[in-house]
Amino acid sequence: MQWEKPVNPDKTTAAFQEMTEAMTREGVEVIDYSGHLPEPDQAFHARLINRVFVRDLACAFGTLVVPGEAGISMRRPEYLYAHKLFENWFPEDRFSLQANNETNALEFGDVLVLSKEAVFINTGLRTSFESVLKLLPLLWQEGFSEVGVIDLPRRGDTMHMDMNCNVAAPDLLIAKSYMKYFPVQVFTAKESTYMMMDDFITRHGYDIFWTDEIHHTVADINFLNVNPETLLVSTKAHKKVLHHEKLKKKNIIRVDVDELENGGGGIRCMTLPVERR
């Protein structure tokens, strides 16, 4: 990630605790993978400053968990440690360390699983187009029929897909307004074509809430869908971002993760769902 400010370790621990407790109260089983590392590895892992941003490490496509590949060398140790654990946690046919052998940069903050049929991926600072092409055969095998690939600006505030747009409800995607001008390359198992982003998203059952109200990228847009009725949101999030008719009945839980957000990532960046329902 891209660190914005110095952080206070005591405050980050308290913020992490508040975030995990909020998820637990909503029935989420929260696993801190660092506690499962072999004791000799824990001291080294504790010094990795990006270790909290677990979203990029892997992605669950249905029951298939695909390992990521760090887009920068500084993050490679996190991937190595996490993937060794995942190899023991998941069946061999559902997680393979070899699945990322031919990728060179694949961070899953760049991926939105829209449905059982469609995936939306950004190729930018941390995910390469070549890696996405290597991922496609796995997605076809899992029953996905379309993958849309967008190429967003390579800047700190647009680093990953989830710093630009996010699914807020089963039929609503919130996105920065500038994205409406970007074409999407749409792949199927047989061919590829181009269309604008709104055409790709709406064909998969979503309305798009375009907004210019995102002033703090990670706080405003990097929220987490805890369940279909609940969003976990930063206390710093601009209230206008979630001001939409389809979100009026949402249970919106606000947690203070300000100190963690100084590391350049938000709540979604700090969580990795490994089971989708």
GROMACS .gro file of N, CA and C in nm, residues 146-236:
model
  273
  146GLU      N    1  -1.823  -1.426  -1.791
  146GLU     CA    2  -1.766  -1.300  -1.840
  146GLU      C    3  -1.671  -1.240  -1.738
  147VAL      N    4  -1.562  -1.184  -1.790
  147VAL     CA    5  -1.467  -1.109  -1.708
  147VAL      C    6  -1.442  -0.976  -1.777
  148GLY      N    7  -1.471  -0.868  -1.706
  148GLY     CA    8  -1.445  -0.735  -1.758
  148GLY      C    9  -1.314  -0.682  -1.703
  149VAL      N   10  -1.230  -0.627  -1.791
  149VAL     CA   11  -1.099  -0.577  -1.750
  149VAL      C   12  -1.090  -0.429  -1.785
  150ILE      N   13  -1.063  -0.348  -1.684
  150ILE     CA   14  -1.049  -0.204  -1.701
  150ILE      C   15  -0.906  -0.165  -1.665
  151ASP      N   16  -0.856  -0.059  -1.722
  151ASP     CA   17  -0.718  -0.014  -1.698
  151ASP      C   18  -0.725   0.128  -1.643
  152LEU      N   19  -0.720   0.140  -1.510
  152LEU     CA   20  -0.737   0.269  -1.444
  152LEU      C   21  -0.604   0.342  -1.428
  153PRO      N   22  -0.608   0.473  -1.403
  153PRO     CA   23  -0.484   0.550  -1.390
  153PRO      C   24  -0.392   0.493  -1.284
  154ARG      N   25  -0.264   0.499  -1.311
  154ARG     CA   26  -0.164   0.443  -1.220
  154ARG      C   27  -0.116   0.551  -1.123
  155ARG      N   28  -0.199   0.574  -1.018
  155ARG     CA   29  -0.167   0.674  -0.916
  155ARG      C   30  -0.197   0.614  -0.780
  156GLY      N   31  -0.145   0.680  -0.677
  156GLY     CA   32  -0.166   0.630  -0.542
  156GLY      C   33  -0.311   0.623  -0.502
  157ASP      N   34  -0.391   0.721  -0.544
  157ASP     CA   35  -0.532   0.724  -0.503
  157ASP      C   36  -0.621   0.638  -0.593
  158THR      N   37  -0.563   0.576  -0.694
  158THR     CA   38  -0.638   0.484  -0.780
  158THR      C   39  -0.565   0.349  -0.789
  159MET      N   40  -0.490   0.318  -0.686
  159MET     CA   41  -0.399   0.202  -0.690
  159MET      C   42  -0.471   0.071  -0.721
  160HIS      N   43  -0.583   0.047  -0.654
  160HIS     CA   44  -0.659  -0.076  -0.672
  160HIS      C   45  -0.801  -0.044  -0.715
  161MET      N   46  -0.869  -0.144  -0.770
  161MET     CA   47  -1.009  -0.128  -0.808
  161MET      C   48  -1.094  -0.077  -0.692
  162ASP      N   49  -1.072  -0.135  -0.571
  162ASP     CA   50  -1.157  -0.100  -0.457
  162ASP      C   51  -1.124   0.035  -0.396
  163MET      N   52  -1.037   0.111  -0.460
  163MET     CA   53  -1.017   0.251  -0.423
  163MET      C   54  -1.089   0.342  -0.522
  164ASN      N   55  -1.164   0.281  -0.613
  164ASN     CA   56  -1.235   0.354  -0.717
  164ASN      C   57  -1.384   0.320  -0.722
  165CYS      N   58  -1.419   0.196  -0.690
  165CYS     CA   59  -1.558   0.155  -0.689
  165CYS      C   60  -1.575   0.038  -0.593
  166ASN      N   61  -1.701   0.014  -0.553
  166ASN     CA   62  -1.728  -0.095  -0.460
  166ASN      C   63  -1.875  -0.134  -0.469
  167VAL      N   64  -1.902  -0.260  -0.445
  167VAL     CA   65  -2.040  -0.309  -0.443
  167VAL      C   66  -2.100  -0.272  -0.308
  168ALA      N   67  -2.212  -0.196  -0.309
  168ALA     CA   68  -2.275  -0.150  -0.186
  168ALA      C   69  -2.402  -0.227  -0.153
  169ALA      N   70  -2.459  -0.295  -0.251
  169ALA     CA   71  -2.582  -0.373  -0.234
  169ALA      C   72  -2.585  -0.477  -0.345
  170PRO      N   73  -2.672  -0.578  -0.334
  170PRO     CA   74  -2.677  -0.682  -0.438
  170PRO      C   75  -2.702  -0.627  -0.578
  171ASP      N   76  -2.756  -0.505  -0.588
  171ASP     CA   77  -2.785  -0.448  -0.720
  171ASP      C   78  -2.736  -0.304  -0.733
  172LEU      N   79  -2.633  -0.268  -0.653
  172LEU     CA   80  -2.582  -0.131  -0.657
  172LEU      C   81  -2.430  -0.128  -0.645
  173LEU      N   82  -2.366  -0.058  -0.738
  173LEU     CA   83  -2.223  -0.036  -0.735
  173LEU      C   84  -2.197   0.114  -0.726
  174ILE      N   85  -2.116   0.156  -0.631
  174ILE     CA   86  -2.077   0.296  -0.617
  174ILE      C   87  -1.942   0.316  -0.684
  175ALA      N   88  -1.930   0.420  -0.767
  175ALA     CA   89  -1.807   0.440  -0.842
  175ALA      C   90  -1.774   0.588  -0.856
  176LYS      N   91  -1.645   0.617  -0.860
  176LYS     CA   92  -1.601   0.753  -0.890
  176LYS      C   93  -1.646   0.789  -1.032
  177SER      N   94  -1.694   0.910  -1.047
  177SER     CA   95  -1.757   0.951  -1.173
  177SER      C   96  -1.665   0.939  -1.294
  178TYR      N   97  -1.535   0.961  -1.274
  178TYR     CA   98  -1.445   0.959  -1.388
  178TYR      C   99  -1.442   0.824  -1.459
  179MET      N  100  -1.481   0.717  -1.387
  179MET     CA  101  -1.473   0.582  -1.445
  179MET      C  102  -1.570   0.562  -1.561
  180LYS      N  103  -1.673   0.646  -1.571
  180LYS     CA  104  -1.771   0.630  -1.678
  180LYS      C  105  -1.710   0.652  -1.817
  181TYR      N  106  -1.591   0.711  -1.821
  181TYR     CA  107  -1.527   0.738  -1.949
  181TYR      C  108  -1.431   0.628  -1.992
  182PHE      N  109  -1.419   0.524  -1.912
  182PHE     CA  110  -1.321   0.419  -1.941
  182PHE      C  111  -1.386   0.297  -2.007
  183PRO      N  112  -1.326   0.248  -2.114
  183PRO     CA  113  -1.376   0.125  -2.177
  183PRO      C  114  -1.336   0.003  -2.097
  184VAL      N  115  -1.412  -0.102  -2.111
  184VAL     CA  116  -1.384  -0.230  -2.046
  184VAL      C  117  -1.368  -0.336  -2.154
  185GLN      N  118  -1.261  -0.412  -2.146
  185GLN     CA  119  -1.245  -0.525  -2.236
  185GLN      C  120  -1.314  -0.646  -2.172
  186VAL      N  121  -1.413  -0.699  -2.241
  186VAL     CA  122  -1.496  -0.806  -2.187
  186VAL      C  123  -1.455  -0.939  -2.251
  187PHE      N  124  -1.412  -1.032  -2.165
  187PHE     CA  125  -1.368  -1.163  -2.211
  187PHE      C  126  -1.475  -1.268  -2.182
  188THR      N  127  -1.494  -1.358  -2.277
  188THR     CA  128  -1.565  -1.483  -2.254
  188THR      C  129  -1.467  -1.595  -2.288
  189ALA      N  130  -1.509  -1.718  -2.271
  189ALA     CA  131  -1.420  -1.830  -2.302
  189ALA      C  132  -1.385  -1.837  -2.449
  190LYS      N  133  -1.467  -1.771  -2.535
  190LYS     CA  134  -1.447  -1.782  -2.679
  190LYS      C  135  -1.392  -1.656  -2.745
  191GLU      N  136  -1.417  -1.538  -2.686
  191GLU     CA  137  -1.379  -1.414  -2.754
  191GLU      C  138  -1.369  -1.300  -2.655
  192SER      N  139  -1.330  -1.183  -2.707
  192SER     CA  140  -1.332  -1.061  -2.626
  192SER      C  141  -1.383  -0.946  -2.711
  193THR      N  142  -1.441  -0.848  -2.643
  193THR     CA  143  -1.493  -0.730  -2.710
  193THR      C  144  -1.480  -0.612  -2.614
  194TYR      N  145  -1.521  -0.495  -2.657
  194TYR     CA  146  -1.513  -0.377  -2.572
  194TYR      C  147  -1.651  -0.317  -2.553
  195MET      N  148  -1.672  -0.259  -2.434
  195MET     CA  149  -1.791  -0.179  -2.407
  195MET      C  150  -1.755  -0.080  -2.297
  196MET      N  151  -1.840   0.019  -2.274
  196MET     CA  152  -1.813   0.114  -2.168
  196MET      C  153  -1.849   0.049  -2.034
  197MET      N  154  -1.792   0.104  -1.927
  197MET     CA  155  -1.807   0.044  -1.796
  197MET      C  156  -1.953   0.029  -1.755
  198ASP      N  157  -2.035   0.133  -1.777
  198ASP     CA  158  -2.174   0.125  -1.734
  198ASP      C  159  -2.249   0.013  -1.806
  199ASP      N  160  -2.217  -0.009  -1.933
  199ASP     CA  161  -2.283  -0.117  -2.007
  199ASP      C  162  -2.246  -0.254  -1.950
  200PHE      N  163  -2.120  -0.271  -1.913
  200PHE     CA  164  -2.076  -0.399  -1.857
  200PHE      C  165  -2.141  -0.423  -1.721
  201ILE      N  166  -2.141  -0.322  -1.636
  201ILE     CA  167  -2.194  -0.338  -1.500
  201ILE      C  168  -2.345  -0.360  -1.501
  202THR      N  169  -2.416  -0.281  -1.578
  202THR     CA  170  -2.563  -0.292  -1.577
  202THR      C  171  -2.612  -0.422  -1.639
  203ARG      N  172  -2.537  -0.479  -1.732
  203ARG     CA  173  -2.580  -0.605  -1.793
  203ARG      C  174  -2.574  -0.719  -1.692
  204HIS      N  175  -2.507  -0.696  -1.580
  204HIS     CA  176  -2.499  -0.797  -1.475
  204HIS      C  177  -2.586  -0.761  -1.355
  205GLY      N  178  -2.686  -0.675  -1.378
  205GLY     CA  179  -2.789  -0.653  -1.278
  205GLY      C  180  -2.765  -0.542  -1.178
  206TYR      N  181  -2.667  -0.459  -1.203
  206TYR     CA  182  -2.636  -0.352  -1.109
  206TYR      C  183  -2.677  -0.215  -1.165
  207ASP      N  184  -2.724  -0.129  -1.076
  207ASP     CA  185  -2.728   0.014  -1.104
  207ASP      C  186  -2.595   0.072  -1.058
  208ILE      N  187  -2.555   0.184  -1.119
  208ILE     CA  188  -2.431   0.249  -1.078
  208ILE      C  189  -2.463   0.385  -1.016
  209PHE      N  190  -2.411   0.410  -0.899
  209PHE     CA  191  -2.423   0.539  -0.834
  209PHE      C  192  -2.291   0.612  -0.856
  210TRP      N  193  -2.286   0.696  -0.960
  210TRP     CA  194  -2.166   0.774  -0.987
  210TRP      C  195  -2.156   0.887  -0.885
  211THR      N  196  -2.038   0.909  -0.829
  211THR     CA  197  -2.025   1.013  -0.727
  211THR      C  198  -1.895   1.091  -0.743
  212ASP      N  199  -1.905   1.220  -0.709
  212ASP     CA  200  -1.786   1.307  -0.700
  212ASP      C  201  -1.758   1.343  -0.555
  213GLU      N  202  -1.824   1.272  -0.462
  213GLU     CA  203  -1.814   1.305  -0.321
  213GLU      C  204  -1.706   1.226  -0.247
  214ILE      N  205  -1.624   1.154  -0.321
  214ILE     CA  206  -1.518   1.076  -0.256
  214ILE      C  207  -1.396   1.164  -0.237
  215HIS      N  208  -1.375   1.207  -0.114
  215HIS     CA  209  -1.266   1.298  -0.083
  215HIS      C  210  -1.150   1.228  -0.011
  216HIS      N  211  -1.182   1.123   0.064
  216HIS     CA  212  -1.080   1.042   0.129
  216HIS      C  213  -1.099   0.900   0.076
  217THR      N  214  -1.017   0.863  -0.020
  217THR     CA  215  -1.042   0.741  -0.097
  217THR      C  216  -1.068   0.618  -0.012
  218VAL      N  217  -0.977   0.588   0.082
  218VAL     CA  218  -0.992   0.462   0.154
  218VAL      C  219  -1.108   0.466   0.253
  219ALA      N  220  -1.134   0.580   0.313
  219ALA     CA  221  -1.245   0.590   0.409
  219ALA      C  222  -1.379   0.590   0.338
  220ASP      N  223  -1.388   0.659   0.226
  220ASP     CA  224  -1.517   0.679   0.159
  220ASP      C  225  -1.565   0.559   0.079
  221ILE      N  226  -1.475   0.490   0.011
  221ILE     CA  227  -1.517   0.386  -0.085
  221ILE      C  228  -1.474   0.246  -0.043
  222ASN      N  229  -1.378   0.233   0.049
  222ASN     CA  230  -1.321   0.103   0.081
  222ASN      C  231  -1.393   0.037   0.199
  223PHE      N  232  -1.526   0.028   0.188
  223PHE     CA  233  -1.607  -0.034   0.293
  223PHE      C  234  -1.622  -0.183   0.267
  224LEU      N  235  -1.684  -0.253   0.362
  224LEU     CA  236  -1.697  -0.399   0.352
  224LEU      C  237  -1.843  -0.441   0.361
  225ASN      N  238  -1.885  -0.528   0.270
  225ASN     CA  239  -2.015  -0.594   0.280
  225ASN      C  240  -2.001  -0.709   0.379
  226VAL      N  241  -2.054  -0.692   0.499
  226VAL     CA  242  -2.047  -0.797   0.599
  226VAL      C  243  -2.147  -0.907   0.568
  227ASN      N  244  -2.266  -0.867   0.524
  227ASN     CA  245  -2.370  -0.957   0.478
  227ASN      C  246  -2.463  -0.873   0.389
  228PRO      N  247  -2.564  -0.932   0.327
  228PRO     CA  248  -2.648  -0.855   0.234
  228PRO      C  249  -2.718  -0.734   0.297
  229GLU      N  250  -2.732  -0.732   0.430
  229GLU     CA  251  -2.802  -0.622   0.496
  229GLU      C  252  -2.708  -0.522   0.562
  230THR      N  253  -2.579  -0.553   0.569
  230THR     CA  254  -2.488  -0.477   0.656
  230THR      C  255  -2.361  -0.432   0.584
  231LEU      N  256  -2.326  -0.305   0.605
  231LEU     CA  257  -2.199  -0.251   0.558
  231LEU      C  258  -2.115  -0.209   0.678
  232LEU      N  259  -1.986  -0.242   0.674
  232LEU     CA  260  -1.891  -0.195   0.774
  232LEU      C  261  -1.814  -0.079   0.712
  233VAL      N  262  -1.825   0.039   0.776
  233VAL     CA  263  -1.779   0.163   0.714
  233VAL      C  264  -1.691   0.241   0.812
  234SER      N  265  -1.594   0.311   0.760
  234SER     CA  266  -1.508   0.397   0.842
  234SER      C  267  -1.587   0.515   0.897
  235THR      N  268  -1.553   0.555   1.020
  235THR     CA  269  -1.617   0.673   1.078
  235THR      C  270  -1.583   0.800   0.999
  236LYS      N  271  -1.477   0.796   0.920
  236LYS     CA  272  -1.439   0.911   0.840
  236LYS      C  273  -1.508   0.916   0.704
   0.00000   0.00000   0.00000
